[in-house]
Coordinates of C-alpha atoms in Angstrom, one line a residue:
Chain H
E1 CA -49.9 14.6 113.5
A2 CA -50.0 15.3 117.1
G3 CA -47.5 17.1 118.9
V4 CA -45.9 16.4 122.2
T5 CA -48.4 16.4 125.1
Q6 CA -48.1 16.7 128.7
F7 CA -50.2 16.1 131.7
P8 CA -51.3 17.8 134.0
S9 CA -50.7 21.2 132.7
H10 CA -50.5 22.7 136.1
S11 CA -50.0 21.0 139.6
V12 CA -50.1 22.6 143.0
I13 CA -48.9 20.2 145.8
E14 CA -47.6 20.8 149.3
K15 CA -44.1 20.0 150.4
G16 CA -43.5 16.5 151.0
Q17 CA -46.2 15.3 148.6
T18 CA -45.6 13.0 145.4
V19 CA -46.1 14.3 142.0
T20 CA -46.1 12.1 138.7
L21 CA -45.8 14.2 135.3
R22 CA -46.7 12.4 132.0
C23 CA -45.1 13.0 128.6
D24 CA -46.4 11.6 125.4
P25 CA -44.0 11.9 122.7
I26 CA -44.7 12.4 118.8
S27 CA -45.6 8.6 117.6
G28 CA -42.2 7.3 116.1
H29 CA -39.8 9.4 118.1
D30 CA -37.3 7.1 119.8
N31 CA -35.7 10.1 121.8
L32 CA -37.4 11.7 125.0
Y33 CA -36.1 14.3 126.9
W34 CA -37.1 16.1 130.0
Y35 CA -36.2 19.6 131.0
R36 CA -36.9 22.1 133.8
R37 CA -37.3 25.8 133.9
V38 CA -37.3 27.5 137.2
M39 CA -38.9 30.9 137.2
G40 CA -36.5 33.4 135.3
K41 CA -33.8 30.9 135.0
E42 CA -32.4 28.9 131.9
I43 CA -34.1 25.6 130.5
K44 CA -32.0 22.9 132.2
F45 CA -31.5 19.4 131.0
L46 CA -32.7 16.7 133.2
L47 CA -32.3 13.5 131.2
H48 CA -32.8 11.7 127.8
F49 CA -34.2 8.4 126.9
V50 CA -33.6 6.5 123.9
K51 CA -36.6 4.1 123.7
E52 CA -36.8 2.9 127.0
S53 CA -33.2 3.4 128.2
K54 CA -31.8 6.3 130.0
Q55 CA -29.1 7.6 127.4
D56 CA -28.0 10.4 129.7
E57 CA -29.4 11.3 133.4
S58 CA -26.7 13.7 134.5
G59 CA -29.2 16.7 134.9
M60 CA -31.4 14.9 137.5
P61 CA -31.1 17.1 140.6
N62 CA -31.1 14.3 143.0
N63 CA -32.6 11.0 144.0
R64 CA -35.9 12.5 144.7
F65 CA -36.8 12.5 140.8
L66 CA -37.4 9.4 139.0
A67 CA -38.1 9.1 135.3
E68 CA -39.2 5.9 133.5
R69 CA -40.3 5.0 129.9
T70 CA -41.6 1.6 130.0
G71 CA -42.1 0.2 126.6
G72 CA -40.4 3.2 125.1
T73 CA -43.4 5.0 124.4
Y74 CA -45.0 7.7 127.1
S75 CA -42.5 8.8 129.9
T76 CA -43.4 9.7 133.5
L77 CA -41.2 11.7 136.0
K78 CA -42.1 11.3 139.6
V79 CA -41.1 13.9 142.2
Q80 CA -41.0 11.9 145.8
P81 CA -41.0 13.7 148.2
A82 CA -41.5 17.2 146.5
E83 CA -39.5 20.2 148.1
L84 CA -40.1 24.0 147.6
E85 CA -37.1 24.4 145.1
D86 CA -38.7 21.9 142.6
S87 CA -41.4 24.5 141.6
G88 CA -40.9 25.5 137.8
V89 CA -42.1 24.3 134.5
Y90 CA -41.3 20.9 133.3
F91 CA -40.9 20.3 129.5
C92 CA -40.7 17.3 127.8
A93 CA -39.4 17.1 124.2
S94 CA -38.9 14.3 121.8
S95 CA -37.0 13.7 118.4
I96 CA -36.6 11.1 115.8
G97 CA -32.6 10.8 116.2
Q98 CA -30.0 12.4 118.4
G99 CA -27.8 15.5 117.7
A100 CA -27.8 18.7 116.0
Y101 CA -29.5 17.8 112.8
N102 CA -32.6 16.2 114.7
E103 CA -35.0 19.0 115.9
Q104 CA -36.4 18.5 119.3
F105 CA -40.2 19.2 119.5
F106 CA -41.5 20.4 123.0
G107 CA -44.4 20.0 124.8
P108 CA -46.5 22.7 126.2
G109 CA -45.1 22.1 129.6
T110 CA -46.3 21.3 133.3
R111 CA -46.2 24.0 135.7
L112 CA -45.4 22.7 139.0
T113 CA -46.0 24.7 142.3
V114 CA -44.7 23.2 145.5
L115 CA -46.1 25.1 148.7
Chain X
G1 CA -22.0 23.2 133.7
Q2 CA -21.6 25.4 130.8
Q3 CA -23.5 28.8 131.0
L4 CA -25.1 30.8 128.3
N5 CA -25.4 34.6 129.0
Q6 CA -28.3 35.8 127.3
S7 CA -29.1 39.5 126.9
P8 CA -31.3 41.5 127.3
Q9 CA -33.5 39.9 129.8
S10 CA -36.7 41.8 128.6
M11 CA -37.6 44.2 125.9
F12 CA -40.4 46.6 125.3
I13 CA -40.4 47.8 122.0
Q14 CA -43.2 49.7 119.5
E15 CA -44.5 47.9 116.4
G16 CA -42.3 48.2 113.5
E17 CA -39.0 48.4 115.5
D18 CA -36.1 46.1 114.8
V19 CA -34.9 43.9 117.9
S20 CA -31.6 42.5 118.7
M21 CA -30.5 39.9 121.4
N22 CA -27.4 37.8 121.8
C23 CA -26.0 34.9 123.7
T24 CA -22.4 34.5 125.1
S25 CA -20.6 31.6 126.4
S26 CA -17.1 31.0 128.0
S27 CA -17.3 27.4 126.1
I28 CA -17.4 26.5 122.5
F29 CA -20.5 25.1 120.9
N30 CA -20.6 23.2 117.5
T31 CA -24.3 24.3 117.0
W32 CA -26.5 27.4 118.3
L33 CA -30.2 27.3 118.1
W34 CA -32.6 30.1 118.7
Y35 CA -36.3 29.0 120.1
K36 CA -39.5 31.1 120.6
Q37 CA -41.9 30.3 123.4
D38 CA -45.5 31.4 123.3
P39 CA -47.5 31.9 126.3
G40 CA -48.9 28.6 127.4
E41 CA -46.6 26.6 124.9
G42 CA -43.2 24.9 124.6
P43 CA -40.3 26.4 122.9
V44 CA -40.6 26.1 119.0
L45 CA -37.1 26.2 116.7
L46 CA -36.8 29.3 114.9
I47 CA -33.3 28.9 113.4
A48 CA -30.3 26.4 113.6
L49 CA -26.8 27.5 113.0
Y50 CA -24.1 24.9 112.2
K51 CA -21.0 26.7 111.3
A52 CA -18.9 29.5 112.6
G53 CA -19.8 32.7 110.9
E54 CA -22.7 31.2 109.5
L55 CA -25.5 33.6 108.9
T56 CA -29.2 32.1 108.4
S57 CA -32.5 34.0 107.8
N58 CA -36.0 32.9 108.4
G59 CA -38.5 35.6 107.3
R60 CA -37.8 38.6 109.4
L61 CA -35.6 36.5 111.7
T62 CA -31.8 36.9 111.2
A63 CA -29.2 34.8 113.2
Q64 CA -25.6 34.5 113.4
F65 CA -23.1 31.9 114.7
G66 CA -20.0 33.9 116.1
I67 CA -16.6 33.4 114.7
T68 CA -15.5 32.2 118.1
R69 CA -18.1 29.8 118.3
K70 CA -18.8 31.2 121.8
D71 CA -21.6 33.7 120.8
S72 CA -24.6 34.0 118.7
F73 CA -27.2 36.8 118.0
L74 CA -30.6 36.9 116.6
N75 CA -32.3 40.0 115.0
I76 CA -36.1 40.6 114.4
S77 CA -36.7 43.0 111.8
A78 CA -40.0 45.2 111.8
S79 CA -41.5 43.7 114.8
I80 CA -45.2 42.7 114.9
P81 CA -47.6 42.0 117.9
S82 CA -47.2 38.2 117.2
D83 CA -43.4 38.4 117.9
V84 CA -44.4 38.4 121.6
G85 CA -42.9 35.7 123.7
I86 CA -39.8 34.5 125.2
Y87 CA -36.8 33.8 123.0
F88 CA -34.1 31.2 124.0
C89 CA -30.8 30.6 122.8
A90 CA -29.4 27.2 123.1
G91 CA -26.0 25.6 122.5
L92 CA -25.0 22.2 121.7
N93 CA -21.7 21.0 122.5
T94 CA -19.6 18.2 121.6
G95 CA -21.2 15.7 123.9
N96 CA -24.6 16.3 122.2
Q97 CA -25.7 18.1 125.5
F98 CA -28.1 21.2 125.1
Y99 CA -27.5 24.4 127.2
F100 CA -30.1 27.1 127.1
G101 CA -29.9 30.8 128.0
T102 CA -32.1 32.6 130.4
G103 CA -34.6 33.8 127.9
T104 CA -35.2 37.2 126.6
S105 CA -38.9 38.2 127.3
L106 CA -40.3 40.6 124.2
T107 CA -43.2 42.7 124.5
V108 CA -44.4 44.7 121.5
I109 CA -46.7 47.6 121.8
P110 CA -49.1 48.2 118.9

């Protein structure tokens, strides 16, 4: 069974540009999460989809970030316009259900560098 | 938001040594989790703890859920080179929100 995949693995863009990150969850996983780790800091929750609906987007930093999950399959996270502080590793995770007993499986992450 | 203080930040140990790392918080969590991130990969769940005082082992790994529900530790016995990576603690609160620690980077010297 394929795991969570993310594309691209690395992205280097200039401040002010737009970048779109993609996540393909494990097939059949209704729950999809986005996280971000700024270098040396904690992994921070961004948002949580259940199928195509946003269950919790309390971690989204500001309105330059837009996440979508049309059709309830893959998800995209767009940053527009990108700022220097957006640099970091963006992780996607998926799970069958929610809560403590439903393991979240993480993708390898997209390393975003904003110059 | 709730913060998890994870220590140490990094460790350099000789192969065969035991390792201990911990996480503390000012807030109560209902679940504590420990993950390992290998280079170029995403975090992988090692151990999940669901009750205060619970002590759980997974091979050479042992983790405990603190009695106060505000802390947890992870021990690795007899370290081997493949233990290298970043270890993260995570807590799940009553709102089903995950909070992660800052990570402990482990280097094992053969």
